[in-house]
PDB file of C-alpha atoms in Angstrom:
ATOM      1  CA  UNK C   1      -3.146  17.275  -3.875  1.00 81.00           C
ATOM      2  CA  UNK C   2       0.351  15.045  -3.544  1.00 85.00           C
ATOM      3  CA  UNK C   3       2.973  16.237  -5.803  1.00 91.00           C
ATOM      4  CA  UNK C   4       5.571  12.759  -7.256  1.00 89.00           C
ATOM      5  CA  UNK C   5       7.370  11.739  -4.722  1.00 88.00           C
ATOM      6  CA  UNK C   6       4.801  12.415  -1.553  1.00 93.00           C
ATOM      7  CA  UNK C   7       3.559  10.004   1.052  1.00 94.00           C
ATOM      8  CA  UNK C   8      -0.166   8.934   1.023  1.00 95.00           C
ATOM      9  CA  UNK C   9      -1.625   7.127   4.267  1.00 96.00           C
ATOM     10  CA  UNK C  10      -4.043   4.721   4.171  1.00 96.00           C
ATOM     11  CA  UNK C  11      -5.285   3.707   7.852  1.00 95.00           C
ATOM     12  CA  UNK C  12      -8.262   1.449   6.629  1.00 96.00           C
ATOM     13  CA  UNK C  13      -6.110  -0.286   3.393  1.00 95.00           C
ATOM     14  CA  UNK C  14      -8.499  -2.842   2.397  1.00 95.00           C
ATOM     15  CA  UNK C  15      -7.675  -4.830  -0.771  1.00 94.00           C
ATOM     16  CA  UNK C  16      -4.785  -1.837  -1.566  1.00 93.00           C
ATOM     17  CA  UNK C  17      -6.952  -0.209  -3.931  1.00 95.00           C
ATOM     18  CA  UNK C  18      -5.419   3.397  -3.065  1.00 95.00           C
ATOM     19  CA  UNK C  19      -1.922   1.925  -2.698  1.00 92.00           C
ATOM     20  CA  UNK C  20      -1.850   1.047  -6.042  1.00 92.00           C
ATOM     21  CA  UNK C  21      -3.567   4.271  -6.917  1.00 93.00           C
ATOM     22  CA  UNK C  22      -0.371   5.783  -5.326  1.00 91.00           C
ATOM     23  CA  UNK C  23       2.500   4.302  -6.904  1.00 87.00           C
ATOM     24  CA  UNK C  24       0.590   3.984 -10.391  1.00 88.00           C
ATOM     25  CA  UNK C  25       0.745   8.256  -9.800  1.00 90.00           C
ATOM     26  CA  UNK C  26       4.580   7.784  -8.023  1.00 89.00           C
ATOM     27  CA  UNK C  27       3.887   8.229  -4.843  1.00 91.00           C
ATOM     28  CA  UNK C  28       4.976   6.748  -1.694  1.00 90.00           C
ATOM     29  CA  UNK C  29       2.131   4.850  -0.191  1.00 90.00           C
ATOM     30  CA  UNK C  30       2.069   3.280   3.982  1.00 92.00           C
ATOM     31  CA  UNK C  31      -1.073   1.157   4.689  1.00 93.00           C
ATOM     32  CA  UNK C  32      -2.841  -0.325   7.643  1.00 93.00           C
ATOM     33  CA  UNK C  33      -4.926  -2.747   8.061  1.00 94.00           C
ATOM     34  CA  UNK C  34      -5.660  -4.971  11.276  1.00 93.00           C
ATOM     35  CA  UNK C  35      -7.352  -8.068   9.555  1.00 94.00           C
ATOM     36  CA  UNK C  36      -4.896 -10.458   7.928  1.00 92.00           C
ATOM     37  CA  UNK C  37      -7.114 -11.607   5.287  1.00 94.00           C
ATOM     38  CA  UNK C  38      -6.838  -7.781   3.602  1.00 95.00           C
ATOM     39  CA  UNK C  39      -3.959  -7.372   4.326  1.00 92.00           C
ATOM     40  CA  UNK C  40      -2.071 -10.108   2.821  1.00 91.00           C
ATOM     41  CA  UNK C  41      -4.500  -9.786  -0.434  1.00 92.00           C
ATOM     42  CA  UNK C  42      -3.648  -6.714  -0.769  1.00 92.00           C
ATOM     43  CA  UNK C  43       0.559  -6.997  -0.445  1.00 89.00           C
ATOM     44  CA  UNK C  44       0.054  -9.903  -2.609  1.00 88.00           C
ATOM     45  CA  UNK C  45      -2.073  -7.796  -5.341  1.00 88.00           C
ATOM     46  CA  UNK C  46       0.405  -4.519  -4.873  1.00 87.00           C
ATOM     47  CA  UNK C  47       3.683  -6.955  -4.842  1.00 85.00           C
ATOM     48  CA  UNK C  48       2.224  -8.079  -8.529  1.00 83.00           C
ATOM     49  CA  UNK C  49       1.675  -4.950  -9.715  1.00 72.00           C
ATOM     50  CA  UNK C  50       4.652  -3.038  -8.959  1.00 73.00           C
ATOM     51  CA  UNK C  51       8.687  -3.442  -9.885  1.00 69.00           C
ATOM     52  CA  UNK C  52       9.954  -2.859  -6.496  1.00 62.00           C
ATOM     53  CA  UNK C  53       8.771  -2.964  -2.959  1.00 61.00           C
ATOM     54  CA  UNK C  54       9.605  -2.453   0.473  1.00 68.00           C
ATOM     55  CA  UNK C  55       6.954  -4.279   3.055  1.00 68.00           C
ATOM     56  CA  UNK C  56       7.177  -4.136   6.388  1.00 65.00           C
ATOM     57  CA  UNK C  57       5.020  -5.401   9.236  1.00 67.00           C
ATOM     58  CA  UNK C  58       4.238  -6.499  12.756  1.00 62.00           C
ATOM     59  CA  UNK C  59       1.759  -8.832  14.052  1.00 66.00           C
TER      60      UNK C  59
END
């Protein structure tokens, strides 16, 4: 169990499902995903459902 304010990793992120999971329960959330077509469907779906947002990645 994360207490508020924790860090949950995701290594397989998928469509984000347990990123947004994690912030909708205010936690911090890092996820990886190697295949572009995820991952950019799931920043896109976590950008809309969140206030603010820090992204960061490298091809």
């Amino acid at each position: 169990m994360l207490l508020k304010g924790e860090t949950v990793l995701d290594c397989f992120m998928g469509s984000g499902s347990t990123g947004q999971a994690a912030i909708n329960l205010n936690r911090n959330f890092i996820g990886i995903e190697l295949d572009n077509t995820y991952f950019n469907g799931a920043l896109k779906a976590l950008n809309k459902n969140t206030k603010s947002s820090r992204c960061m990645y490298h091809e």
